[in-house]
């Protein structure tokens, strides 16, 4: 029987690993540079199986009582095995240990059950896109 992926708080990651994981989980291509993002994070949790990055979650903060889950991602080959829940629980503990009183997460409707299972309750919130929407390449 295979062992569970190993979690690490503030685990080392490269942009290439993150791009590979996000492309597998979400599709598309990214040129995101993760070092500046992680430099401002309260914590992040990585999950590795046999050295390969298979999961990630980031915890941002306002520096006070609020923390925010961002980019919860699990490789499709690892989904529906509890890894996402383990990542969120580890991120929750990091936020709590840092003194956060509230942990926020935004999610799409199809993830309501997952986040409810992690202890979140739905709330009303607002969202405004600031960057222009991507345009389709001429075809």
PDB file of N, CA and C in Angstrom, residues 47-98:
ATOM      1  N   UNK A  47       2.865  19.309  -0.391  1.00  0.00           N
ATOM      2  CA  UNK A  47       2.705  17.860  -0.273  1.00  0.00           C
ATOM      3  C   UNK A  47       3.530  17.221  -1.381  1.00  0.00           C
ATOM      4  N   UNK A  48       4.343  16.252  -0.989  1.00  0.00           N
ATOM      5  CA  UNK A  48       5.193  15.563  -1.959  1.00  0.00           C
ATOM      6  C   UNK A  48       5.024  14.062  -1.832  1.00  0.00           C
ATOM      7  N   UNK A  49       4.999  13.430  -2.981  1.00  0.00           N
ATOM      8  CA  UNK A  49       5.030  11.966  -3.053  1.00  0.00           C
ATOM      9  C   UNK A  49       6.297  11.608  -3.827  1.00  0.00           C
ATOM     10  N   UNK A  50       7.177  10.863  -3.161  1.00  0.00           N
ATOM     11  CA  UNK A  50       8.441  10.450  -3.786  1.00  0.00           C
ATOM     12  C   UNK A  50       9.187  11.637  -4.383  1.00  0.00           C
ATOM     13  N   UNK A  51       9.157  12.765  -3.682  1.00  0.00           N
ATOM     14  CA  UNK A  51       9.885  13.948  -4.106  1.00  0.00           C
ATOM     15  C   UNK A  51       9.154  14.845  -5.081  1.00  0.00           C
ATOM     16  N   UNK A  52       8.029  14.388  -5.618  1.00  0.00           N
ATOM     17  CA  UNK A  52       7.279  15.176  -6.594  1.00  0.00           C
ATOM     18  C   UNK A  52       6.189  15.972  -5.899  1.00  0.00           C
ATOM     19  N   UNK A  53       6.087  17.260  -6.226  1.00  0.00           N
ATOM     20  CA  UNK A  53       5.058  18.126  -5.659  1.00  0.00           C
ATOM     21  C   UNK A  53       3.694  17.684  -6.167  1.00  0.00           C
ATOM     22  N   UNK A  54       2.805  17.297  -5.239  1.00  0.00           N
ATOM     23  CA  UNK A  54       1.468  16.828  -5.605  1.00  0.00           C
ATOM     24  C   UNK A  54       0.361  17.633  -4.928  1.00  0.00           C
ATOM     25  N   UNK A  55       0.726  18.580  -4.063  1.00  0.00           N
ATOM     26  CA  UNK A  55      -0.283  19.396  -3.400  1.00  0.00           C
ATOM     27  C   UNK A  55       0.314  20.654  -2.826  1.00  0.00           C
ATOM     28  N   UNK A  56      -0.538  21.673  -2.670  1.00  0.00           N
ATOM     29  CA  UNK A  56      -0.073  22.973  -2.196  1.00  0.00           C
ATOM     30  C   UNK A  56      -1.271  23.758  -1.677  1.00  0.00           C
ATOM     31  N   UNK A  57      -1.033  24.544  -0.636  1.00  0.00           N
ATOM     32  CA  UNK A  57      -1.980  25.563  -0.204  1.00  0.00           C
ATOM     33  C   UNK A  57      -1.183  26.712   0.403  1.00  0.00           C
ATOM     34  N   UNK A  58      -1.650  27.921   0.173  1.00  0.00           N
ATOM     35  CA  UNK A  58      -0.994  29.124   0.668  1.00  0.00           C
ATOM     36  C   UNK A  58      -1.883  29.774   1.724  1.00  0.00           C
ATOM     37  N   UNK A  59      -1.275  30.376   2.746  1.00  0.00           N
ATOM     38  CA  UNK A  59      -2.000  31.109   3.773  1.00  0.00           C
ATOM     39  C   UNK A  59      -1.497  32.548   3.759  1.00  0.00           C
ATOM     40  N   UNK A  60      -2.351  33.451   3.337  1.00  0.00           N
ATOM     41  CA  UNK A  60      -2.041  34.881   3.365  1.00  0.00           C
ATOM     42  C   UNK A  60      -2.632  35.464   4.648  1.00  0.00           C
ATOM     43  N   UNK A  61      -2.217  36.670   4.986  1.00  0.00           N
ATOM     44  CA  UNK A  61      -2.711  37.296   6.215  1.00  0.00           C
ATOM     45  C   UNK A  61      -2.808  38.801   6.041  1.00  0.00           C
ATOM     46  N   UNK A  62      -3.660  39.402   6.859  1.00  0.00           N
ATOM     47  CA  UNK A  62      -3.709  40.861   6.912  1.00  0.00           C
ATOM     48  C   UNK A  62      -2.759  41.387   7.988  1.00  0.00           C
ATOM     49  N   UNK A  63      -2.054  40.490   8.643  1.00  0.00           N
ATOM     50  CA  UNK A  63      -1.143  40.884   9.711  1.00  0.00           C
ATOM     51  C   UNK A  63      -1.838  40.999  11.058  1.00  0.00           C
ATOM     52  N   UNK A  64      -3.127  40.777  11.065  1.00  0.00           N
ATOM     53  CA  UNK A  64      -3.902  40.865  12.301  1.00  0.00           C
ATOM     54  C   UNK A  64      -4.676  39.587  12.542  1.00  0.00           C
ATOM     55  N   UNK A  65      -5.984  39.714  12.656  1.00  0.00           N
ATOM     56  CA  UNK A  65      -6.791  38.567  13.046  1.00  0.00           C
ATOM     57  C   UNK A  65      -7.322  37.747  11.873  1.00  0.00           C
ATOM     58  N   UNK A  66      -7.026  38.159  10.642  1.00  0.00           N
ATOM     59  CA  UNK A  66      -7.570  37.455   9.483  1.00  0.00           C
ATOM     60  C   UNK A  66      -6.478  36.772   8.684  1.00  0.00           C
ATOM     61  N   UNK A  67      -6.762  35.528   8.305  1.00  0.00           N
ATOM     62  CA  UNK A  67      -5.895  34.774   7.394  1.00  0.00           C
ATOM     63  C   UNK A  67      -6.776  34.257   6.256  1.00  0.00           C
ATOM     64  N   UNK A  68      -6.148  33.951   5.146  1.00  0.00           N
ATOM     65  CA  UNK A  68      -6.869  33.610   3.929  1.00  0.00           C
ATOM     66  C   UNK A  68      -6.216  32.415   3.251  1.00  0.00           C
ATOM     67  N   UNK A  69      -7.004  31.391   2.948  1.00  0.00           N
ATOM     68  CA  UNK A  69      -6.503  30.261   2.169  1.00  0.00           C
ATOM     69  C   UNK A  69      -6.524  30.640   0.705  1.00  0.00           C
ATOM     70  N   UNK A  70      -5.434  30.359   0.037  1.00  0.00           N
ATOM     71  CA  UNK A  70      -5.328  30.637  -1.397  1.00  0.00           C
ATOM     72  C   UNK A  70      -4.701  29.441  -2.095  1.00  0.00           C
ATOM     73  N   UNK A  71      -5.132  29.222  -3.309  1.00  0.00           N
ATOM     74  CA  UNK A  71      -4.469  28.271  -4.215  1.00  0.00           C
ATOM     75  C   UNK A  71      -4.445  26.834  -3.715  1.00  0.00           C
ATOM     76  N   UNK A  72      -5.476  26.400  -3.003  1.00  0.00           N
ATOM     77  CA  UNK A  72      -5.534  25.000  -2.599  1.00  0.00           C
ATOM     78  C   UNK A  72      -5.537  24.151  -3.865  1.00  0.00           C
ATOM     79  N   UNK A  73      -4.505  23.332  -4.025  1.00  0.00           N
ATOM     80  CA  UNK A  73      -4.326  22.579  -5.267  1.00  0.00           C
ATOM     81  C   UNK A  73      -3.824  21.178  -4.969  1.00  0.00           C
ATOM     82  N   UNK A  74      -4.468  20.193  -5.586  1.00  0.00           N
ATOM     83  CA  UNK A  74      -4.055  18.795  -5.473  1.00  0.00           C
ATOM     84  C   UNK A  74      -3.972  18.221  -6.886  1.00  0.00           C
ATOM     85  N   UNK A  75      -2.878  17.536  -7.165  1.00  0.00           N
ATOM     86  CA  UNK A  75      -2.711  16.903  -8.480  1.00  0.00           C
ATOM     87  C   UNK A  75      -3.878  15.954  -8.721  1.00  0.00           C
ATOM     88  N   UNK A  76      -4.416  15.908  -9.937  1.00  0.00           N
ATOM     89  CA  UNK A  76      -5.560  15.038 -10.224  1.00  0.00           C
ATOM     90  C   UNK A  76      -5.346  13.576  -9.827  1.00  0.00           C
ATOM     91  N   UNK A  77      -4.121  13.071  -9.934  1.00  0.00           N
ATOM     92  CA  UNK A  77      -3.852  11.683  -9.547  1.00  0.00           C
ATOM     93  C   UNK A  77      -3.967  11.448  -8.044  1.00  0.00           C
ATOM     94  N   UNK A  78      -3.990  12.526  -7.268  1.00  0.00           N
ATOM     95  CA  UNK A  78      -4.036  12.423  -5.803  1.00  0.00           C
ATOM     96  C   UNK A  78      -5.383  12.853  -5.227  1.00  0.00           C
ATOM     97  N   UNK A  79      -6.292  13.304  -6.073  1.00  0.00           N
ATOM     98  CA  UNK A  79      -7.572  13.821  -5.588  1.00  0.00           C
ATOM     99  C   UNK A  79      -8.476  12.705  -5.070  1.00  0.00           C
ATOM    100  N   UNK A  80      -9.373  13.103  -4.175  1.00  0.00           N
ATOM    101  CA  UNK A  80     -10.386  12.215  -3.577  1.00  0.00           C
ATOM    102  C   UNK A  80      -9.759  11.134  -2.700  1.00  0.00           C
ATOM    103  N   UNK A  81      -8.633  11.487  -2.079  1.00  0.00           N
ATOM    104  CA  UNK A  81      -7.955  10.573  -1.161  1.00  0.00           C
ATOM    105  C   UNK A  81      -7.665  11.247   0.186  1.00  0.00           C
ATOM    106  N   UNK A  82      -8.180  12.460   0.372  1.00  0.00           N
ATOM    107  CA  UNK A  82      -7.994  13.152   1.641  1.00  0.00           C
ATOM    108  C   UNK A  82      -6.836  14.131   1.687  1.00  0.00           C
ATOM    109  N   UNK A  83      -6.076  14.245   0.614  1.00  0.00           N
ATOM    110  CA  UNK A  83      -4.913  15.134   0.646  1.00  0.00           C
ATOM    111  C   UNK A  83      -5.330  16.599   0.763  1.00  0.00           C
ATOM    112  N   UNK A  84      -6.345  17.005   0.029  1.00  0.00           N
ATOM    113  CA  UNK A  84      -6.803  18.391   0.125  1.00  0.00           C
ATOM    114  C   UNK A  84      -7.211  18.744   1.546  1.00  0.00           C
ATOM    115  N   UNK A  85      -7.924  17.835   2.189  1.00  0.00           N
ATOM    116  CA  UNK A  85      -8.332  18.046   3.575  1.00  0.00           C
ATOM    117  C   UNK A  85      -7.113  18.147   4.487  1.00  0.00           C
ATOM    118  N   UNK A  86      -6.135  17.287   4.289  1.00  0.00           N
ATOM    119  CA  UNK A  86      -4.904  17.357   5.097  1.00  0.00           C
ATOM    120  C   UNK A  86      -4.201  18.693   4.900  1.00  0.00           C
ATOM    121  N   UNK A  87      -4.134  19.179   3.664  1.00  0.00           N
ATOM    122  CA  UNK A  87      -3.491  20.472   3.387  1.00  0.00           C
ATOM    123  C   UNK A  87      -4.226  21.606   4.099  1.00  0.00           C
ATOM    124  N   UNK A  88      -5.551  21.601   3.998  1.00  0.00           N
ATOM    125  CA  UNK A  88      -6.342  22.667   4.633  1.00  0.00           C
ATOM    126  C   UNK A  88      -6.216  22.598   6.151  1.00  0.00           C
ATOM    127  N   UNK A  89      -6.229  21.415   6.718  1.00  0.00           N
ATOM    128  CA  UNK A  89      -6.064  21.291   8.174  1.00  0.00           C
ATOM    129  C   UNK A  89      -4.700  21.807   8.616  1.00  0.00           C
ATOM    130  N   UNK A  90      -3.657  21.464   7.888  1.00  0.00           N
ATOM    131  CA  UNK A  90      -2.316  21.941   8.240  1.00  0.00           C
ATOM    132  C   UNK A  90      -2.238  23.455   8.114  1.00  0.00           C
ATOM    133  N   UNK A  91      -2.851  24.010   7.074  1.00  0.00           N
ATOM    134  CA  UNK A  91      -2.866  25.464   6.898  1.00  0.00           C
ATOM    135  C   UNK A  91      -3.650  26.134   8.020  1.00  0.00           C
ATOM    136  N   UNK A  92      -4.764  25.511   8.426  1.00  0.00           N
ATOM    137  CA  UNK A  92      -5.573  26.032   9.525  1.00  0.00           C
ATOM    138  C   UNK A  92      -4.754  26.094  10.805  1.00  0.00           C
ATOM    139  N   UNK A  93      -3.997  25.055  11.090  1.00  0.00           N
ATOM    140  CA  UNK A  93      -3.163  25.035  12.300  1.00  0.00           C
ATOM    141  C   UNK A  93      -2.078  26.107  12.247  1.00  0.00           C
ATOM    142  N   UNK A  94      -1.515  26.342  11.089  1.00  0.00           N
ATOM    143  CA  UNK A  94      -0.501  27.396  10.956  1.00  0.00           C
ATOM    144  C   UNK A  94      -1.117  28.769  11.205  1.00  0.00           C
ATOM    145  N   UNK A  95      -2.297  29.002  10.672  1.00  0.00           N
ATOM    146  CA  UNK A  95      -2.976  30.289  10.881  1.00  0.00           C
ATOM    147  C   UNK A  95      -3.320  30.470  12.355  1.00  0.00           C
ATOM    148  N   UNK A  96      -3.829  29.413  12.978  1.00  0.00           N
ATOM    149  CA  UNK A  96      -4.175  29.480  14.407  1.00  0.00           C
ATOM    150  C   UNK A  96      -2.931  29.756  15.244  1.00  0.00           C
ATOM    151  N   UNK A  97      -1.851  29.057  14.970  1.00  0.00           N
ATOM    152  CA  UNK A  97      -0.614  29.226  15.734  1.00  0.00           C
ATOM    153  C   UNK A  97      -0.036  30.634  15.581  1.00  0.00           C
ATOM    154  N   UNK A  98      -0.325  31.274  14.444  1.00  0.00           N
ATOM    155  CA  UNK A  98       0.163  32.635  14.215  1.00  0.00           C
ATOM    156  C   UNK A  98      -0.745  33.682  14.844  1.00  0.00           C
TER     157      UNK A  98
END
